[in-house]
Short mmCIF file of N, CA and C in Angstrom, two decimals:
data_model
loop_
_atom_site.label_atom_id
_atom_site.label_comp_id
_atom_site.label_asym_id
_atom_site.label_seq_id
_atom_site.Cartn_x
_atom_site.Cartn_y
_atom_site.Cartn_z
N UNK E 1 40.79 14.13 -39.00
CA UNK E 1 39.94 14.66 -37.95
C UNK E 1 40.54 14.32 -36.59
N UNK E 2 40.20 15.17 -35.57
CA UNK E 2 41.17 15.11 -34.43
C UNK E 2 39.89 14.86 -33.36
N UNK E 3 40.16 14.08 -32.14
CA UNK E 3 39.52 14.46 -31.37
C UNK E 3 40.11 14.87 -29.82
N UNK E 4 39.47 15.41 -29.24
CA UNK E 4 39.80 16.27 -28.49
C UNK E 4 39.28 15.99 -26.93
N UNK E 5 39.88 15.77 -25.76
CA UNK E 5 39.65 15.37 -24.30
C UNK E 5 39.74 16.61 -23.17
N UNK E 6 39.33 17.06 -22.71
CA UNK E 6 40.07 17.55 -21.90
C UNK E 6 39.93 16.88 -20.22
N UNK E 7 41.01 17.38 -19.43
CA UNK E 7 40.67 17.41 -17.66
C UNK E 7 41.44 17.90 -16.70
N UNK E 8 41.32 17.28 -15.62
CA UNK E 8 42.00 18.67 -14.55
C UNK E 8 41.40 19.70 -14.14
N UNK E 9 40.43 19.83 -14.53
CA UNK E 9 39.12 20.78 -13.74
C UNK E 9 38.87 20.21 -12.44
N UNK E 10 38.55 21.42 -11.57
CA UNK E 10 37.86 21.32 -10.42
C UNK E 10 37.96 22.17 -9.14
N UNK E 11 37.80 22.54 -8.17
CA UNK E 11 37.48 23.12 -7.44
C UNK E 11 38.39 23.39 -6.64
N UNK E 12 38.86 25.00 -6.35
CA UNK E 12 40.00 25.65 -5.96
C UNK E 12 39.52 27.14 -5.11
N UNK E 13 40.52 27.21 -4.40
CA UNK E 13 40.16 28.52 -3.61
C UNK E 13 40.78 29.57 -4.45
N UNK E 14 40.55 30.69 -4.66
CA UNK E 14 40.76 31.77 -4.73
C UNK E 14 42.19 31.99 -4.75
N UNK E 15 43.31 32.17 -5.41
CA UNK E 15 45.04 32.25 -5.49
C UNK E 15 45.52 30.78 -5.72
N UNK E 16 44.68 30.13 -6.12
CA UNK E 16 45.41 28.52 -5.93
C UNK E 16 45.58 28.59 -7.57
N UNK E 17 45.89 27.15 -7.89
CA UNK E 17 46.18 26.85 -8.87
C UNK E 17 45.57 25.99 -9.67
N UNK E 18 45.40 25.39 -11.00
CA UNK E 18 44.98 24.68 -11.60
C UNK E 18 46.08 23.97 -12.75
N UNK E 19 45.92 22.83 -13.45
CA UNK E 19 46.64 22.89 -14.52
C UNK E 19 45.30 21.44 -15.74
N UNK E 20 45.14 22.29 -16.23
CA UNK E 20 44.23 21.65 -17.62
C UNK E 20 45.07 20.79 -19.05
N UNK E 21 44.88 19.73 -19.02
CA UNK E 21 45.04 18.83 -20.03
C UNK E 21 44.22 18.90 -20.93
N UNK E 22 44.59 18.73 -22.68
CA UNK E 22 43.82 18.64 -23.42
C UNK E 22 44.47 17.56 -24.46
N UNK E 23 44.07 16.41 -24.13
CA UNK E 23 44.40 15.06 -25.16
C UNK E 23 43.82 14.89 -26.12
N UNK E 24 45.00 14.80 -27.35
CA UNK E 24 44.36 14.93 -28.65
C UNK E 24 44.60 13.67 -29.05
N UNK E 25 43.36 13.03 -30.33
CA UNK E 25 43.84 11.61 -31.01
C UNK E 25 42.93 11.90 -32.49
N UNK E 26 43.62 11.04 -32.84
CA UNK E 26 43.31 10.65 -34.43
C UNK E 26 43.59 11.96 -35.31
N UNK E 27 44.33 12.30 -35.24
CA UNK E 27 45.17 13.22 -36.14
C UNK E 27 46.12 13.63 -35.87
N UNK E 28 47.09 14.89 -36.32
CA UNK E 28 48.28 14.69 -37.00
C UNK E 28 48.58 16.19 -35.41
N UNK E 29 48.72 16.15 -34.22
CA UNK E 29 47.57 17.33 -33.33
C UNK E 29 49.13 18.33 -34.04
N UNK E 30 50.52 18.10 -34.01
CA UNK E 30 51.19 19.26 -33.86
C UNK E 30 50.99 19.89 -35.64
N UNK E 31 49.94 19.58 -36.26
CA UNK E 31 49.73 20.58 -37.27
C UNK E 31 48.87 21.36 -37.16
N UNK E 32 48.41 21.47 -35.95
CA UNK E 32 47.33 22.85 -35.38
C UNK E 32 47.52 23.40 -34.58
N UNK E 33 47.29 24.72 -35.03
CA UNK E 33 47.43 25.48 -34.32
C UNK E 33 46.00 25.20 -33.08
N UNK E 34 46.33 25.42 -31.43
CA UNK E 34 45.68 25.57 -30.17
C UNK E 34 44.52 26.10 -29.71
N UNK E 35 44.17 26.28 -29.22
CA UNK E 35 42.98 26.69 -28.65
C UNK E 35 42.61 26.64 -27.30
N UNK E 36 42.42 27.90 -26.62
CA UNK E 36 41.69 27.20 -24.80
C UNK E 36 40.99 28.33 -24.77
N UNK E 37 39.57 28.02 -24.53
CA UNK E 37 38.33 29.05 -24.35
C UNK E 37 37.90 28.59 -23.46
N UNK E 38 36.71 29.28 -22.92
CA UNK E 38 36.10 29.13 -21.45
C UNK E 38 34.69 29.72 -21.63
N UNK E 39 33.86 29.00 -20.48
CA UNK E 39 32.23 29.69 -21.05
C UNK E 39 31.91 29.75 -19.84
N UNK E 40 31.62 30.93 -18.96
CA UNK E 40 30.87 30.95 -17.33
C UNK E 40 29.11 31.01 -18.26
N UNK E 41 28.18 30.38 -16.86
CA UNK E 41 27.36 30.29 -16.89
C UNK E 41 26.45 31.30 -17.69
N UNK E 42 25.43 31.99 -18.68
CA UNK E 42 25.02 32.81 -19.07
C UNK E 42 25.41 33.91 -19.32
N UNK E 43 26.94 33.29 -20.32
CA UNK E 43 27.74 34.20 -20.55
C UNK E 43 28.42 33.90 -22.22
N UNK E 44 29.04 34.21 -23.27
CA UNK E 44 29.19 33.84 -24.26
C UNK E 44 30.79 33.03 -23.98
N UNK E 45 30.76 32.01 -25.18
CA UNK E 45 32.49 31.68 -24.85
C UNK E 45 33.46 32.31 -25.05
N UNK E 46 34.64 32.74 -24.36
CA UNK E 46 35.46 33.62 -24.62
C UNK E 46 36.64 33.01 -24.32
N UNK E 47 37.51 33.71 -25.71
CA UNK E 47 39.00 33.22 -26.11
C UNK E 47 39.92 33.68 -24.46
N UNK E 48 40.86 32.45 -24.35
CA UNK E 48 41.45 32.53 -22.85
C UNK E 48 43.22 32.32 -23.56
N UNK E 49 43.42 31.90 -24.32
CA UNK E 49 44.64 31.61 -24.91
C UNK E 49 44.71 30.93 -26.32
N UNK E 50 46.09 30.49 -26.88
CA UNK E 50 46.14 29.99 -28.10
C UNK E 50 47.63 29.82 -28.43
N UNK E 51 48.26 28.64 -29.06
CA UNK E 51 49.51 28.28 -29.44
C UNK E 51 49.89 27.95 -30.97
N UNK E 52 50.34 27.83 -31.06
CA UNK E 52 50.74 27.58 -32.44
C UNK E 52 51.37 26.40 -32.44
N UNK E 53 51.60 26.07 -33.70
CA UNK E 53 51.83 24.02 -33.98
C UNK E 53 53.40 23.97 -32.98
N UNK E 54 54.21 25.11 -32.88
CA UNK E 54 55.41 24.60 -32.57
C UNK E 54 55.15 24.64 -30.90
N UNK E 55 54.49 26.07 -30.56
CA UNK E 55 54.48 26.36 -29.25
C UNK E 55 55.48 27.54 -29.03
N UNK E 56 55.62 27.77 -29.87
CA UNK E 56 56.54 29.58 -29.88
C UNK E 56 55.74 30.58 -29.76
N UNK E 57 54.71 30.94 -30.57
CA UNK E 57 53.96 31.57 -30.41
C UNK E 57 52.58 31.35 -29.52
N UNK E 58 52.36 32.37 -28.94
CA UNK E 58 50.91 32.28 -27.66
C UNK E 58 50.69 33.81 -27.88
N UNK E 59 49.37 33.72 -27.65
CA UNK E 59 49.04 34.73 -26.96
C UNK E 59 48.00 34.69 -26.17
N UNK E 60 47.21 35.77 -25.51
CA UNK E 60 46.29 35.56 -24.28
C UNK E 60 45.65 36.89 -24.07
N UNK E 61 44.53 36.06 -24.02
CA UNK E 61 43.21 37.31 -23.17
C UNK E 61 44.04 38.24 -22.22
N UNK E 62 43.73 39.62 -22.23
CA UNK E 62 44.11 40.52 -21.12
C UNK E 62 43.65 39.70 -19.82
N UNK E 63 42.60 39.28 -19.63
CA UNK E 63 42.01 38.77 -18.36
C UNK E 63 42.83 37.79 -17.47
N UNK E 64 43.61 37.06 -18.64
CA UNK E 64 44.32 35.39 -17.75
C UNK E 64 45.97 36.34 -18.05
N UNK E 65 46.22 37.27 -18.87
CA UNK E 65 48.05 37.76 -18.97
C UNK E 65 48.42 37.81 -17.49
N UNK E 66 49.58 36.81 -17.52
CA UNK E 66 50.55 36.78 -16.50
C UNK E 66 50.33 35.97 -15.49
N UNK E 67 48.99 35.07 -15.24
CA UNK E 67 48.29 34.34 -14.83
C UNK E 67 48.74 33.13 -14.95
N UNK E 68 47.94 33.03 -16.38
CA UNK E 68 47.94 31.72 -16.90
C UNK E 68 48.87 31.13 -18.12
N UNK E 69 49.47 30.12 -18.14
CA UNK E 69 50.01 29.84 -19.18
C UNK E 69 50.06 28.45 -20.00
N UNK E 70 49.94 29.05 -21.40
CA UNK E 70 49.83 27.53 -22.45
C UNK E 70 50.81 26.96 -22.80
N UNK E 71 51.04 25.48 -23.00
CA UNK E 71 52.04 25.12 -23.73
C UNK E 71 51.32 23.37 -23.69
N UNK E 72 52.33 23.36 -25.22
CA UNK E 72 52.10 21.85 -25.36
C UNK E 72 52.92 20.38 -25.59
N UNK E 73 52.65 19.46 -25.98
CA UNK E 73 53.69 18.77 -25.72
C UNK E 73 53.36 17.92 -27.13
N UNK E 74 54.10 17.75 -28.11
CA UNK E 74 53.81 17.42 -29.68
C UNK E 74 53.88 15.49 -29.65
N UNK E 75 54.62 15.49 -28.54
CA UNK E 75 55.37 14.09 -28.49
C UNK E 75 54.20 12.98 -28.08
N UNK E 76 53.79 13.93 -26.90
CA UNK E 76 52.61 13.45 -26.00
C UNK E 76 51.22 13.79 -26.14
N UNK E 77 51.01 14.38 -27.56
CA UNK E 77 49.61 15.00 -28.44
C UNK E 77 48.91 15.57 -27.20
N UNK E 78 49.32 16.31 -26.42
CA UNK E 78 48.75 16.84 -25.25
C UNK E 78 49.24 18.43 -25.62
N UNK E 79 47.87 19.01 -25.09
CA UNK E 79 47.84 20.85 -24.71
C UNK E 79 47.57 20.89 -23.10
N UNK E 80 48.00 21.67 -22.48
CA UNK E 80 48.28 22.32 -21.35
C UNK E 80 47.72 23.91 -21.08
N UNK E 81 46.83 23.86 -20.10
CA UNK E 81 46.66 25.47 -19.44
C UNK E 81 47.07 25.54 -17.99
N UNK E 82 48.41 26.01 -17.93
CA UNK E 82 48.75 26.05 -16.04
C UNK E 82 47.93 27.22 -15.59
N UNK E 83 47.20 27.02 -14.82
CA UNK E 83 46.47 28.32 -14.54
C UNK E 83 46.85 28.87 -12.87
N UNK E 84 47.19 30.11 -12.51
CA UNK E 84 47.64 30.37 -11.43
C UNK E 84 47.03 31.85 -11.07
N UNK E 85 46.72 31.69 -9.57
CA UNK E 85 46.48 33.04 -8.77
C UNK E 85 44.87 32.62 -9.58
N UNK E 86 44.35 31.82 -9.23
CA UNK E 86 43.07 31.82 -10.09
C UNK E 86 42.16 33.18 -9.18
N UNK E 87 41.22 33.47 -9.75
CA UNK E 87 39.92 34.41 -9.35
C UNK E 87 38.89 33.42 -9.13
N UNK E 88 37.95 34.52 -8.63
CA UNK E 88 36.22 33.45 -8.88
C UNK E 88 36.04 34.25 -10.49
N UNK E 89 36.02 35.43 -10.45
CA UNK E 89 35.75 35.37 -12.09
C UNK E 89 35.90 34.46 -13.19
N UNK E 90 37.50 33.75 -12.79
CA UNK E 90 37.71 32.65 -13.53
C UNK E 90 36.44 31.24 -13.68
N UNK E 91 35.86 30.88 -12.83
CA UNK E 91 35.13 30.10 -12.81
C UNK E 91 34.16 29.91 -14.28
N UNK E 92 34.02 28.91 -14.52
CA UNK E 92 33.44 28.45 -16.25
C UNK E 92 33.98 27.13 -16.41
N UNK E 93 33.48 26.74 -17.62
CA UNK E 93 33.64 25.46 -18.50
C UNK E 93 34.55 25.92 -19.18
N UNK E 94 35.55 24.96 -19.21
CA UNK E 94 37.14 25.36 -20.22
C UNK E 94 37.27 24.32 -21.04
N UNK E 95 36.90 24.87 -22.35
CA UNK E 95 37.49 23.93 -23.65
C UNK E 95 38.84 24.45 -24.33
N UNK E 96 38.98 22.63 -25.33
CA UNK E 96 40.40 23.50 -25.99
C UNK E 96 39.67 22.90 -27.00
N UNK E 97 40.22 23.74 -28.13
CA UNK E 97 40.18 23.42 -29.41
C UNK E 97 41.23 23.71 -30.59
N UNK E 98 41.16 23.04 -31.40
CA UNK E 98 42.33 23.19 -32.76
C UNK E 98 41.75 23.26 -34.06
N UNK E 99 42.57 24.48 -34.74
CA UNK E 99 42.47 24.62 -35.75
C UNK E 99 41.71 25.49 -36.62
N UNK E 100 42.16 26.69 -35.73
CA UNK E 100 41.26 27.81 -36.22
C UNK E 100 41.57 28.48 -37.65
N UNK E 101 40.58 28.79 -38.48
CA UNK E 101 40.59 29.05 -39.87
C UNK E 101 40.43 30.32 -39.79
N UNK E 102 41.72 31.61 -39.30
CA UNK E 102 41.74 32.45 -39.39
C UNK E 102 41.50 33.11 -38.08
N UNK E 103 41.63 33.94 -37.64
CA UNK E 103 41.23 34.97 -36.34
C UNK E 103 41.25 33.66 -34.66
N UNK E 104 42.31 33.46 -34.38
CA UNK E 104 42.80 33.07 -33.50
C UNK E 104 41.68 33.00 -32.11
N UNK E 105 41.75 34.23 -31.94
CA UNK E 105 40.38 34.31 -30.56
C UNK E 105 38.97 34.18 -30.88
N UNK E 106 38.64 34.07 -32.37
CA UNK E 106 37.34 33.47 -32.55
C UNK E 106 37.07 32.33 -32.34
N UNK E 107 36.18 32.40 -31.48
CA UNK E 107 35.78 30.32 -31.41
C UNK E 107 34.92 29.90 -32.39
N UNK E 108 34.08 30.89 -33.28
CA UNK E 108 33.58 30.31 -34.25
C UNK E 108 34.25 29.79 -35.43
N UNK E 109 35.74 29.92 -35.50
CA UNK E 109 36.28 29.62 -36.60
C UNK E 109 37.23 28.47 -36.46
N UNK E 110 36.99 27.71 -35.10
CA UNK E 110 37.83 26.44 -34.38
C UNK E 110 36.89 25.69 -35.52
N UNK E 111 38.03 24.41 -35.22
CA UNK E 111 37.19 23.18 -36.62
C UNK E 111 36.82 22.16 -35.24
N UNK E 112 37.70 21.94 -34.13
CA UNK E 112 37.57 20.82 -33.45
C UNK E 112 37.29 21.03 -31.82
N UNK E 113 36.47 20.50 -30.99
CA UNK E 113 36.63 20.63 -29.82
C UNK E 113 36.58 19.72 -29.03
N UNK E 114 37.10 19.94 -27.70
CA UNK E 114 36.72 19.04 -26.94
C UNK E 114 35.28 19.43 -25.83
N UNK E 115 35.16 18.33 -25.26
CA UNK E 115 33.64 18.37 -24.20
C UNK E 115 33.73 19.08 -23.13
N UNK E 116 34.45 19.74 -22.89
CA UNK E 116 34.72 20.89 -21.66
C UNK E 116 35.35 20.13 -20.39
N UNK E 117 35.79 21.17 -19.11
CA UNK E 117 36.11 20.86 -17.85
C UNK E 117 35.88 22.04 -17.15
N UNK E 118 34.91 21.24 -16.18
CA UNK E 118 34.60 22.82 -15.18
C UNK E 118 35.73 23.22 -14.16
N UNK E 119 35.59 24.10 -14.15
CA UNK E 119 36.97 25.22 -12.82
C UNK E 119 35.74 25.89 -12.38
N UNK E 120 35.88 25.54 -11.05
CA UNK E 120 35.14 26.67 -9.98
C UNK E 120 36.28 26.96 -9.01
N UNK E 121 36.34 28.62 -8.81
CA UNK E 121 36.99 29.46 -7.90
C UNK E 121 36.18 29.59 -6.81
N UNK E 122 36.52 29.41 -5.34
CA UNK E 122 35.62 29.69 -4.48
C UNK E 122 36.03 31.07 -4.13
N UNK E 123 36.21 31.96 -3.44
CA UNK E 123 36.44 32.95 -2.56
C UNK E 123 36.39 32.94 -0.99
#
């Protein structure tokens, strides 16, 4: 069982930047495959990216492509979201999670998460 940290949230203007940590412990993290979802206020959670155990493979929401980018570090049981040119749309609670059992951008099929980090975009 893994558990899961995240941080680096917080409050940015509009084109700035962010970069999100997600510290993993008590398990084995580079045998899971990634996870980074996001939940704005009265809104459902929605898939924002995803890596694979090596970090070769990603892919990403149309919304964050070319934006934002994942990668992780196996050595340092750490996941990474550099997030850039942020929006206010962007604004939400950003979790990561590992170890999805099938369908990648489903968050119902993550086994592990972490407790979120808020990003607010001002304008």
């Amino acid at each position: 069982q893994v558990q899961l940290a995240e941080s680096g949230g917080g409050l940015v203007q509009a084109g700035g930047s962010l970069r999100l940590s997600c510290a993993a412990s008590g398990g084995t993290f580079s045998n899971y495959r990634m996870g980074w979802f996001r939940q704005a206020q009265g809104k459902e959670r929605e898939f924002v990216a995803t890596i694979n155990w090596s970090g070769i493979i990603r892919y990403y929401a149309d919304s964050v492509k070319g934006r934002f980018s994942v990668s992780r570090d196996n050595a340092k049981n750490t996941l990474y979201l550099q997030m850039n040119s942020l929006k206010p749309e962007d604004t939400a609670d950003y979790y990561c999670a590992a170890e999805p059992r099938g369908g990648y951008s489903d968050y119902t099929r993550y086994t592990y998460w972490g407790q979120g980090t808020q990003v607010t975009v001002s304008s």
